[in-house]
PDB file of C-alpha atoms and ligand atoms in Angstrom:
ATOM      1  CA  MET A  11     106.576  75.061  97.329  1.00  0.00           C
ATOM      2  CA  LEU A  12     104.618  77.675  95.355  1.00  0.00           C
ATOM      3  CA  THR A  13     100.854  77.505  95.095  1.00  0.00           C
ATOM      4  CA  GLY A  14      98.585  79.699  93.017  1.00  0.00           C
ATOM      5  CA  SER A  15      99.062  80.836  89.454  1.00  0.00           C
ATOM      6  CA  SER A  16     100.704  84.254  89.894  1.00  0.00           C
ATOM      7  CA  PRO A  17     104.506  84.347  89.695  1.00  0.00           C
ATOM      8  CA  ALA A  18     106.358  84.973  92.939  1.00  0.00           C
ATOM      9  CA  ARG A  19     107.544  88.520  93.522  1.00  0.00           C
ATOM     10  CA  PRO A  20     111.024  88.778  95.023  1.00  0.00           C
ATOM     11  CA  GLY A  21     110.626  89.575  98.725  1.00  0.00           C
ATOM     12  CA  GLY A  22     106.805  89.379  98.457  1.00  0.00           C
ATOM     13  CA  PRO A  23     104.514  87.060 100.375  1.00  0.00           C
ATOM     14  CA  MET A  24     104.615  84.505  97.578  1.00  0.00           C
ATOM     15  CA  THR A  25     108.429  84.237  97.581  1.00  0.00           C
ATOM     16  CA  PRO A  26     109.220  80.528  97.790  1.00  0.00           C
ATOM     17  CA  ALA A  27     111.560  79.164 100.433  1.00  0.00           C
ATOM     18  CA  ARG A  28     114.973  78.530  98.874  1.00  0.00           C
ATOM     19  CA  THR A  29     114.743  74.869  97.903  1.00  0.00           C
ATOM     20  CA  ARG A  30     117.933  74.430  95.847  1.00  0.00           C
ATOM     21  CA  PRO A  31     120.921  74.321  98.216  1.00  0.00           C
ATOM     22  CA  ARG A  32     123.718  76.802  97.587  1.00  0.00           C
ATOM     23  CA  PRO A  33     126.479  75.026  95.654  1.00  0.00           C
ATOM     24  CA  HIS A  34     128.927  75.158  98.556  1.00  0.00           C
ATOM     25  CA  THR A  35     126.507  73.992 101.271  1.00  0.00           C
ATOM     26  CA  TRP A  36     127.102  70.286 100.724  1.00  0.00           C
ATOM     27  CA  ILE A  37     130.850  70.796 101.121  1.00  0.00           C
ATOM     28  CA  ILE A  38     130.344  72.433 104.506  1.00  0.00           C
ATOM     29  CA  GLU A  39     127.840  69.763 105.522  1.00  0.00           C
ATOM     30  CA  PHE A  40     130.197  67.002 104.400  1.00  0.00           C
ATOM     31  CA  TYR A  41     133.142  68.537 106.247  1.00  0.00           C
ATOM     32  CA  SER A  42     131.013  68.928 109.398  1.00  0.00           C
ATOM     33  CA  SER A  43     130.603  65.146 109.621  1.00  0.00           C
ATOM     34  CA  ALA A  44     133.223  62.787 111.049  1.00  0.00           C
ATOM     35  CA  ILE A  45     133.319  60.912 107.733  1.00  0.00           C
ATOM     36  CA  GLY A  46     133.984  64.155 105.856  1.00  0.00           C
ATOM     37  CA  LYS A  47     136.811  65.155 108.175  1.00  0.00           C
ATOM     38  CA  LYS A  48     138.366  61.706 107.890  1.00  0.00           C
ATOM     39  CA  ALA A  49     138.161  61.888 104.094  1.00  0.00           C
ATOM     40  CA  VAL A  50     139.854  65.314 104.153  1.00  0.00           C
ATOM     41  CA  MET A  51     142.567  63.918 106.447  1.00  0.00           C
ATOM     42  CA  ALA A  52     143.090  60.983 104.092  1.00  0.00           C
ATOM     43  CA  VAL A  53     143.279  63.023 100.874  1.00  0.00           C
ATOM     44  CA  THR A  54     145.525  65.736 102.342  1.00  0.00           C
ATOM     45  CA  GLY A  55     147.615  63.012 104.029  1.00  0.00           C
ATOM     46  CA  LEU A  56     148.074  61.337 100.652  1.00  0.00           C
ATOM     47  CA  LEU A  57     149.308  64.624  99.156  1.00  0.00           C
ATOM     48  CA  LEU A  58     151.716  65.133 102.066  1.00  0.00           C
ATOM     49  CA  LEU A  59     152.979  61.545 101.691  1.00  0.00           C
ATOM     50  CA  GLY A  60     153.634  62.260  98.010  1.00  0.00           C
ATOM     51  CA  PHE A  61     155.607  65.384  98.917  1.00  0.00           C
ATOM     52  CA  VAL A  62     157.690  63.610 101.578  1.00  0.00           C
ATOM     53  CA  LEU A  63     158.550  60.798  99.140  1.00  0.00           C
ATOM     54  CA  VAL A  64     159.530  63.123  96.277  1.00  0.00           C
ATOM     55  CA  HIS A  65     161.479  65.342  98.705  1.00  0.00           C
ATOM     56  CA  MET A  66     163.438  62.361 100.024  1.00  0.00           C
ATOM     57  CA  LEU A  67     164.168  61.093  96.495  1.00  0.00           C
ATOM     58  CA  GLY A  68     165.396  64.573  95.480  1.00  0.00           C
ATOM     59  CA  ASN A  69     167.701  64.721  98.505  1.00  0.00           C
ATOM     60  CA  LEU A  70     169.371  61.460  97.409  1.00  0.00           C
ATOM     61  CA  LYS A  71     171.397  63.716  95.094  1.00  0.00           C
ATOM     62  CA  LEU A  72     173.477  64.341  98.201  1.00  0.00           C
ATOM     63  CA  TYR A  73     175.169  61.013  97.358  1.00  0.00           C
ATOM     64  CA  TYR A  74     176.189  62.008  93.819  1.00  0.00           C
ATOM     65  CA  GLY A  75     179.442  63.287  95.281  1.00  0.00           C
ATOM     66  CA  GLU A  76     179.445  66.733  93.649  1.00  0.00           C
ATOM     67  CA  PRO A  77     177.562  69.605  95.329  1.00  0.00           C
ATOM     68  CA  GLU A  78     176.434  70.913  91.909  1.00  0.00           C
ATOM     69  CA  HIS A  79     173.954  68.044  91.405  1.00  0.00           C
ATOM     70  CA  LEU A  80     171.846  68.928  94.446  1.00  0.00           C
ATOM     71  CA  ASN A  81     172.326  72.685  94.055  1.00  0.00           C
ATOM     72  CA  GLU A  82     171.346  72.606  90.368  1.00  0.00           C
ATOM     73  CA  TYR A  83     168.286  70.514  91.225  1.00  0.00           C
ATOM     74  CA  GLY A  84     167.239  73.166  93.778  1.00  0.00           C
ATOM     75  CA  HIS A  85     167.847  75.866  91.144  1.00  0.00           C
ATOM     76  CA  TYR A  86     165.888  73.892  88.530  1.00  0.00           C
ATOM     77  CA  LEU A  87     162.842  73.700  90.833  1.00  0.00           C
ATOM     78  CA  ARG A  88     162.800  77.502  90.942  1.00  0.00           C
ATOM     79  CA  THR A  89     162.890  77.839  87.135  1.00  0.00           C
ATOM     80  CA  ILE A  90     160.116  75.354  86.174  1.00  0.00           C
ATOM     81  CA  GLY A  91     157.445  77.043  84.030  1.00  0.00           C
ATOM     82  CA  GLU A  92     159.613  80.021  83.015  1.00  0.00           C
ATOM     83  CA  PRO A  93     159.070  82.259  81.086  1.00  0.00           C
ATOM     84  CA  ILE A  94     155.297  81.642  81.168  1.00  0.00           C
ATOM     85  CA  LEU A  95     155.429  81.761  84.968  1.00  0.00           C
ATOM     86  CA  PRO A  96     157.643  84.168  86.913  1.00  0.00           C
ATOM     87  CA  HIS A  97     160.807  82.917  88.637  1.00  0.00           C
ATOM     88  CA  SER A  98     159.793  80.463  91.441  1.00  0.00           C
ATOM     89  CA  GLY A  99     156.148  80.728  90.207  1.00  0.00           C
ATOM     90  CA  PHE A 100     155.674  76.967  89.875  1.00  0.00           C
ATOM     91  CA  LEU A 101     157.356  76.438  93.235  1.00  0.00           C
ATOM     92  CA  TRP A 102     154.948  78.891  94.865  1.00  0.00           C
ATOM     93  CA  ILE A 103     151.937  77.120  93.315  1.00  0.00           C
ATOM     94  CA  MET A 104     153.256  73.855  94.804  1.00  0.00           C
ATOM     95  CA  ARG A 105     153.933  75.569  98.132  1.00  0.00           C
ATOM     96  CA  GLY A 106     150.376  76.976  98.123  1.00  0.00           C
ATOM     97  CA  GLY A 107     148.922  73.481  97.624  1.00  0.00           C
ATOM     98  CA  LEU A 108     151.197  72.055 100.284  1.00  0.00           C
ATOM     99  CA  ILE A 109     150.330  74.739 102.832  1.00  0.00           C
ATOM    100  CA  LEU A 110     146.607  74.285 102.121  1.00  0.00           C
ATOM    101  CA  ALA A 111     146.898  70.491 102.512  1.00  0.00           C
ATOM    102  CA  PHE A 112     148.886  70.935 105.731  1.00  0.00           C
ATOM    103  CA  VAL A 113     146.402  73.423 107.250  1.00  0.00           C
ATOM    104  CA  LEU A 114     143.379  71.271 106.302  1.00  0.00           C
ATOM    105  CA  HIS A 115     145.099  68.149 107.654  1.00  0.00           C
ATOM    106  CA  ILE A 116     145.689  69.796 111.032  1.00  0.00           C
ATOM    107  CA  HIS A 117     142.250  71.440 111.156  1.00  0.00           C
ATOM    108  CA  ALA A 118     140.494  68.141 110.421  1.00  0.00           C
ATOM    109  CA  ALA A 119     142.637  66.349 113.034  1.00  0.00           C
ATOM    110  CA  VAL A 120     141.941  68.913 115.768  1.00  0.00           C
ATOM    111  CA  SER A 121     138.212  69.125 115.063  1.00  0.00           C
ATOM    112  CA  LEU A 122     137.886  65.304 114.937  1.00  0.00           C
ATOM    113  CA  THR A 123     139.559  65.114 118.345  1.00  0.00           C
ATOM    114  CA  MET A 124     137.153  67.747 119.699  1.00  0.00           C
ATOM    115  CA  MET A 125     134.180  65.882 118.199  1.00  0.00           C
ATOM    116  CA  ASN A 126     135.308  62.668 119.910  1.00  0.00           C
ATOM    117  CA  ARG A 127     135.720  64.472 123.241  1.00  0.00           C
ATOM    118  CA  ARG A 128     132.258  66.045 122.973  1.00  0.00           C
ATOM    119  CA  ALA A 129     130.744  62.644 122.155  1.00  0.00           C
ATOM    120  CA  ARG A 130     132.234  61.198 125.352  1.00  0.00           C
ATOM    121  CA  PRO A 131     132.514  64.024 127.887  1.00  0.00           C
ATOM    122  CA  VAL A 132     132.562  61.766 130.950  1.00  0.00           C
ATOM    123  CA  GLY A 133     135.491  59.425 131.523  1.00  0.00           C
ATOM    124  CA  TYR A 134     135.095  55.680 131.550  1.00  0.00           C
ATOM    125  CA  LYS A 135     134.069  54.080 134.832  1.00  0.00           C
ATOM    126  CA  GLY A 136     136.857  52.074 136.426  1.00  0.00           C
ATOM    127  CA  GLY A 137     139.637  53.703 134.411  1.00  0.00           C
ATOM    128  CA  ARG A 138     140.150  54.002 130.681  1.00  0.00           C
ATOM    129  CA  THR A 139     140.725  51.050 128.429  1.00  0.00           C
ATOM    130  CA  TYR A 140     142.371  51.911 125.165  1.00  0.00           C
ATOM    131  CA  SER A 141     141.295  50.139 122.016  1.00  0.00           C
ATOM    132  CA  ALA A 142     143.673  49.754 119.077  1.00  0.00           C
ATOM    133  CA  ALA A 143     141.972  52.672 117.298  1.00  0.00           C
ATOM    134  CA  ASN A 144     142.365  54.818 120.393  1.00  0.00           C
ATOM    135  CA  TYR A 145     146.036  53.923 120.651  1.00  0.00           C
ATOM    136  CA  ALA A 146     146.615  54.810 116.983  1.00  0.00           C
ATOM    137  CA  ALA A 147     144.758  58.123 117.397  1.00  0.00           C
ATOM    138  CA  ARG A 148     146.861  59.095 120.428  1.00  0.00           C
ATOM    139  CA  THR A 149     150.081  58.077 118.659  1.00  0.00           C
ATOM    140  CA  MET A 150     149.098  60.173 115.639  1.00  0.00           C
ATOM    141  CA  ARG A 151     148.430  63.170 117.879  1.00  0.00           C
ATOM    142  CA  TRP A 152     151.766  63.351 119.639  1.00  0.00           C
ATOM    143  CA  SER A 153     153.861  62.219 116.653  1.00  0.00           C
ATOM    144  CA  GLY A 154     152.013  64.787 114.500  1.00  0.00           C
ATOM    145  CA  ILE A 155     152.730  67.602 116.959  1.00  0.00           C
ATOM    146  CA  ILE A 156     156.449  66.716 117.139  1.00  0.00           C
ATOM    147  CA  VAL A 157     156.719  66.404 113.335  1.00  0.00           C
ATOM    148  CA  GLY A 158     155.055  69.856 113.030  1.00  0.00           C
ATOM    149  CA  LEU A 159     157.602  71.378 115.438  1.00  0.00           C
ATOM    150  CA  TYR A 160     160.414  69.621 113.583  1.00  0.00           C
ATOM    151  CA  LEU A 161     159.146  71.084 110.300  1.00  0.00           C
ATOM    152  CA  LEU A 162     159.351  74.614 111.734  1.00  0.00           C
ATOM    153  CA  PHE A 163     162.935  73.990 112.842  1.00  0.00           C
ATOM    154  CA  HIS A 164     163.753  72.361 109.485  1.00  0.00           C
ATOM    155  CA  LEU A 165     162.502  75.393 107.540  1.00  0.00           C
ATOM    156  CA  ALA A 166     164.460  77.742 109.830  1.00  0.00           C
ATOM    157  CA  ASP A 167     167.500  75.538 109.316  1.00  0.00           C
ATOM    158  CA  LEU A 168     167.545  74.780 105.574  1.00  0.00           C
ATOM    159  CA  THR A 169     165.081  77.155 103.877  1.00  0.00           C
ATOM    160  CA  TRP A 170     165.205  80.474 105.764  1.00  0.00           C
ATOM    161  CA  GLY A 171     168.644  79.860 107.284  1.00  0.00           C
ATOM    162  CA  THR A 172     167.809  81.590 110.566  1.00  0.00           C
ATOM    163  CA  ALA A 173     168.786  78.487 112.596  1.00  0.00           C
ATOM    164  CA  ASN A 174     171.903  77.728 110.544  1.00  0.00           C
ATOM    165  CA  PRO A 175     174.886  80.075 111.154  1.00  0.00           C
ATOM    166  CA  ASP A 176     176.650  78.959 107.939  1.00  0.00           C
ATOM    167  CA  PHE A 177     173.556  79.146 105.721  1.00  0.00           C
ATOM    168  CA  GLU A 178     173.970  80.382 102.138  1.00  0.00           C
ATOM    169  CA  HIS A 179     171.040  80.964  99.800  1.00  0.00           C
ATOM    170  CA  GLY A 180     170.888  78.631  96.772  1.00  0.00           C
ATOM    171  CA  GLU A 181     173.428  76.151  98.197  1.00  0.00           C
ATOM    172  CA  PRO A 182     171.371  73.342  99.755  1.00  0.00           C
ATOM    173  CA  TYR A 183     174.285  70.847  99.592  1.00  0.00           C
ATOM    174  CA  GLN A 184     176.645  73.012 101.654  1.00  0.00           C
ATOM    175  CA  ASN A 185     173.783  73.974 103.982  1.00  0.00           C
ATOM    176  CA  MET A 186     172.971  70.324 104.695  1.00  0.00           C
ATOM    177  CA  ILE A 187     176.646  69.546 105.422  1.00  0.00           C
ATOM    178  CA  ALA A 188     176.977  72.594 107.689  1.00  0.00           C
ATOM    179  CA  SER A 189     173.797  71.602 109.508  1.00  0.00           C
ATOM    180  CA  PHE A 190     174.342  67.863 109.961  1.00  0.00           C
ATOM    181  CA  GLU A 191     177.959  68.309 111.036  1.00  0.00           C
ATOM    182  CA  ARG A 192     176.576  69.676 114.304  1.00  0.00           C
ATOM    183  CA  VAL A 193     175.826  66.612 116.440  1.00  0.00           C
ATOM    184  CA  PRO A 194     172.724  67.978 118.285  1.00  0.00           C
ATOM    185  CA  VAL A 195     171.160  69.014 114.962  1.00  0.00           C
ATOM    186  CA  ALA A 196     171.868  65.606 113.413  1.00  0.00           C
ATOM    187  CA  ILE A 197     170.251  63.944 116.455  1.00  0.00           C
ATOM    188  CA  VAL A 198     167.148  66.150 116.109  1.00  0.00           C
ATOM    189  CA  TYR A 199     166.844  65.081 112.454  1.00  0.00           C
ATOM    190  CA  VAL A 200     167.287  61.376 113.231  1.00  0.00           C
ATOM    191  CA  VAL A 201     164.777  61.337 116.116  1.00  0.00           C
ATOM    192  CA  ALA A 202     162.206  63.489 114.289  1.00  0.00           C
ATOM    193  CA  ASN A 203     162.388  61.327 111.173  1.00  0.00           C
ATOM    194  CA  LEU A 204     161.920  58.148 113.223  1.00  0.00           C
ATOM    195  CA  LEU A 205     158.762  59.718 114.697  1.00  0.00           C
ATOM    196  CA  LEU A 206     157.728  60.787 111.215  1.00  0.00           C
ATOM    197  CA  GLY A 207     158.033  57.088 110.287  1.00  0.00           C
ATOM    198  CA  ILE A 208     155.539  56.158 113.032  1.00  0.00           C
ATOM    199  CA  HIS A 209     153.176  58.900 111.858  1.00  0.00           C
ATOM    200  CA  ILE A 210     153.480  57.760 108.238  1.00  0.00           C
ATOM    201  CA  PHE A 211     152.942  54.116 109.164  1.00  0.00           C
ATOM    202  CA  HIS A 212     149.660  54.779 111.003  1.00  0.00           C
ATOM    203  CA  GLY A 213     148.583  57.355 108.415  1.00  0.00           C
ATOM    204  CA  ALA A 214     149.273  55.149 105.391  1.00  0.00           C
ATOM    205  CA  TRP A 215     147.496  52.262 107.141  1.00  0.00           C
ATOM    206  CA  SER A 216     144.343  54.177 108.095  1.00  0.00           C
ATOM    207  CA  LEU A 217     143.911  56.363 105.030  1.00  0.00           C
ATOM    208  CA  PHE A 218     142.393  53.486 103.031  1.00  0.00           C
ATOM    209  CA  GLN A 219     139.883  52.854 105.811  1.00  0.00           C
ATOM    210  CA  SER A 220     139.005  56.560 105.893  1.00  0.00           C
ATOM    211  CA  LEU A 221     138.354  56.458 102.157  1.00  0.00           C
ATOM    212  CA  GLY A 222     136.149  53.395 102.599  1.00  0.00           C
ATOM    213  CA  TRP A 223     138.599  50.966 100.949  1.00  0.00           C
ATOM    214  CA  SER A 224     138.671  48.318 103.618  1.00  0.00           C
ATOM    215  CA  ASN A 225     138.359  44.637 102.919  1.00  0.00           C
ATOM    216  CA  PRO A 226     139.812  41.666 104.850  1.00  0.00           C
ATOM    217  CA  ARG A 227     141.547  40.367 101.709  1.00  0.00           C
ATOM    218  CA  PHE A 228     143.015  43.764 100.953  1.00  0.00           C
ATOM    219  CA  ASN A 229     144.068  44.521 104.542  1.00  0.00           C
ATOM    220  CA  VAL A 230     147.282  42.516 104.433  1.00  0.00           C
ATOM    221  CA  TRP A 231     148.392  44.641 101.443  1.00  0.00           C
ATOM    222  CA  ARG A 232     147.437  47.774 103.339  1.00  0.00           C
ATOM    223  CA  ARG A 233     149.840  46.735 106.081  1.00  0.00           C
ATOM    224  CA  TYR A 234     152.646  45.907 103.595  1.00  0.00           C
ATOM    225  CA  PHE A 235     152.131  49.254 101.895  1.00  0.00           C
ATOM    226  CA  ALA A 236     152.202  51.195 105.197  1.00  0.00           C
ATOM    227  CA  VAL A 237     155.332  49.411 106.449  1.00  0.00           C
ATOM    228  CA  ALA A 238     157.164  49.715 103.122  1.00  0.00           C
ATOM    229  CA  PHE A 239     156.288  53.379 102.623  1.00  0.00           C
ATOM    230  CA  ALA A 240     157.293  54.353 106.154  1.00  0.00           C
ATOM    231  CA  ALA A 241     160.514  52.297 105.946  1.00  0.00           C
ATOM    232  CA  VAL A 242     161.612  53.863 102.638  1.00  0.00           C
ATOM    233  CA  ILE A 243     161.078  57.389 103.977  1.00  0.00           C
ATOM    234  CA  VAL A 244     162.753  56.714 107.331  1.00  0.00           C
ATOM    235  CA  VAL A 245     165.792  54.917 105.866  1.00  0.00           C
ATOM    236  CA  GLY A 246     166.303  57.659 103.253  1.00  0.00           C
ATOM    237  CA  ASN A 247     165.813  60.603 105.615  1.00  0.00           C
ATOM    238  CA  VAL A 248     167.774  59.197 108.541  1.00  0.00           C
ATOM    239  CA  SER A 249     170.660  58.298 106.235  1.00  0.00           C
ATOM    240  CA  PHE A 250     171.352  61.967 105.333  1.00  0.00           C
ATOM    241  CA  PRO A 251     172.373  63.290 108.756  1.00  0.00           C
ATOM    242  CA  LEU A 252     174.170  60.024 109.572  1.00  0.00           C
ATOM    243  CA  ALA A 253     176.114  60.077 106.284  1.00  0.00           C
ATOM    244  CA  VAL A 254     177.363  63.596 107.024  1.00  0.00           C
ATOM    245  CA  LEU A 255     178.029  62.901 110.697  1.00  0.00           C
ATOM    246  CA  PHE A 256     180.134  59.821 109.889  1.00  0.00           C
ATOM    247  CA  GLY A 257     181.998  61.493 107.049  1.00  0.00           C
ATOM    248  CA  VAL A 258     180.496  59.395 104.212  1.00  0.00           C
ATOM    249  CA  VAL A 259     179.584  62.709 102.546  1.00  0.00           C
ATOM    250  CA  ASP A 260     181.538  65.917 103.056  1.00  0.00           C
TER     251      ASP A 260
HETATM  252  C1  LIG B   9     166.842  64.389 106.688  1.00  0.00           C
HETATM  253  C2  LIG B   9     165.781  64.643 105.953  1.00  0.00           C
HETATM  254  C3  LIG B   9     165.615  65.906 105.163  1.00  0.00           C
HETATM  255  C4  LIG B   9     166.531  66.631 104.477  1.00  0.00           C
HETATM  256  C5  LIG B   9     168.002  66.317 104.299  1.00  0.00           C
HETATM  257  C6  LIG B   9     165.856  67.774 103.933  1.00  0.00           C
HETATM  258  C7  LIG B   9     166.468  68.762 103.187  1.00  0.00           C
HETATM  259  C8  LIG B   9     165.864  69.932 102.767  1.00  0.00           C
HETATM  260  C9  LIG B   9     166.530  71.032 102.115  1.00  0.00           C
HETATM  261  C10 LIG B   9     168.015  71.070 101.751  1.00  0.00           C
HETATM  262  C11 LIG B   9     165.618  71.986 101.880  1.00  0.00           C
HETATM  263  C12 LIG B   9     165.848  73.369 101.184  1.00  0.00           C
HETATM  264  C13 LIG B   9     165.761  73.164  99.699  1.00  0.00           C
HETATM  265  C14 LIG B   9     166.088  74.454  98.949  1.00  0.00           C
HETATM  266  O1  LIG B   9     165.775  75.537  99.451  1.00  0.00           O
HETATM  267  O2  LIG B   9     166.625  74.356  97.844  1.00  0.00           O
HETATM  268  C15 LIG B   9     164.353  71.517 102.391  1.00  0.00           C
HETATM  269  C16 LIG B   9     163.164  72.207 102.328  1.00  0.00           C
HETATM  270  C17 LIG B   9     161.970  71.735 102.805  1.00  0.00           C
HETATM  271  N1  LIG B   9     161.747  70.549 103.465  1.00  0.00           N
HETATM  272 FE1  LIG B   9     163.120  69.132 103.852  1.00  0.00          FE
HETATM  273  N2  LIG B   9     164.528  67.710 104.255  1.00  0.00           N
HETATM  274  C18 LIG B   9     164.335  66.584 105.021  1.00  0.00           C
HETATM  275  C19 LIG B   9     163.141  66.138 105.573  1.00  0.00           C
HETATM  276  C20 LIG B   9     161.939  66.803 105.439  1.00  0.00           C
HETATM  277  C21 LIG B   9     160.696  66.323 105.975  1.00  0.00           C
HETATM  278  C22 LIG B   9     160.522  65.016 106.726  1.00  0.00           C
HETATM  279  C23 LIG B   9     159.751  67.241 105.644  1.00  0.00           C
HETATM  280  C24 LIG B   9     158.281  67.237 105.944  1.00  0.00           C
HETATM  281  C25 LIG B   9     157.758  66.731 107.029  1.00  0.00           C
HETATM  282  C26 LIG B   9     160.397  68.299 104.925  1.00  0.00           C
HETATM  283  C27 LIG B   9     159.783  69.422 104.450  1.00  0.00           C
HETATM  284  C28 LIG B   9     160.415  70.450 103.777  1.00  0.00           C
HETATM  285  C29 LIG B   9     159.731  71.638 103.286  1.00  0.00           C
HETATM  286  C30 LIG B   9     158.238  71.936 103.420  1.00  0.00           C
HETATM  287  C31 LIG B   9     160.708  72.433 102.668  1.00  0.00           C
HETATM  288  C32 LIG B   9     160.502  73.794 101.982  1.00  0.00           C
HETATM  289  C33 LIG B   9     160.360  73.545 100.507  1.00  0.00           C
HETATM  290  C34 LIG B   9     160.182  74.871  99.802  1.00  0.00           C
HETATM  291  O3  LIG B   9     159.047  75.283  99.681  1.00  0.00           O
HETATM  292  O4  LIG B   9     161.171  75.475  99.398  1.00  0.00           O
HETATM  293  N3  LIG B   9     161.723  68.002 104.804  1.00  0.00           N
HETATM  294  N4  LIG B   9     164.526  70.264 102.925  1.00  0.00           N
END
């Protein structure tokens, strides 16, 4: 607070302490709190859920019977926004958002875990008892790690092609067939997508709580939503490798 009538000189003895917070300070303060981290997890989780749903719906083109449908869809995604944007420009904007959401989601998860550990550095006396929240948090941790590893393999398999000997750029239909025809790869996809279902179920259930939308009357709908969302994703995603493996699609 300034006293006296003379104006403050910058750097002089009368310079007032900075009273107005820098515009970004509240963001850092908010993110430093457990509530802030949970909100970031919920919002980024919602974006990732949206991606997984749209991605699964797009892959349903596998069932159209002709490879062109899926391949043209993949090509179309690369041309959105042309000629205002360069080739794949829109796709890269989407990828940027997705990568940012993914990184923030993981950062918030890891730092929340560390916060919880710091808050309770000594173990429980007489062994640990796990509450429901604890169980969900542990499930989210290991299913999240496995889904992350699966994603790396998936990109190497169907985007970069380094894990797929028959990979051809711009031909997602043929690449999927070539990939899922190999039994171990199909098994990896089935198992990973079942785990993704568990992750999605807990995530979709808890994101409303994290955003402060929790009410006993509303909770039953939260559960329906989480089960339905996870089931749709799992059934769709698991069907692709199985359909190829059992010759429904070739
Ligand atoms: C069996 C289920 C799945 C199938 C059949 C599938 C299929 C594909 C295919 C064919 C591509 C390459 C598209 C192209 O380059 O034109 C792709 C890319 C991708 N997939 Fe999947 N996917 C599945 C599940 C998932 C899941 C569960 C995730 C996330 C956890 C995921 C994340 C991605 C990402 C991030 C890309 C890269 C997109 C890009 O930026 O080009 N996919 N997927």
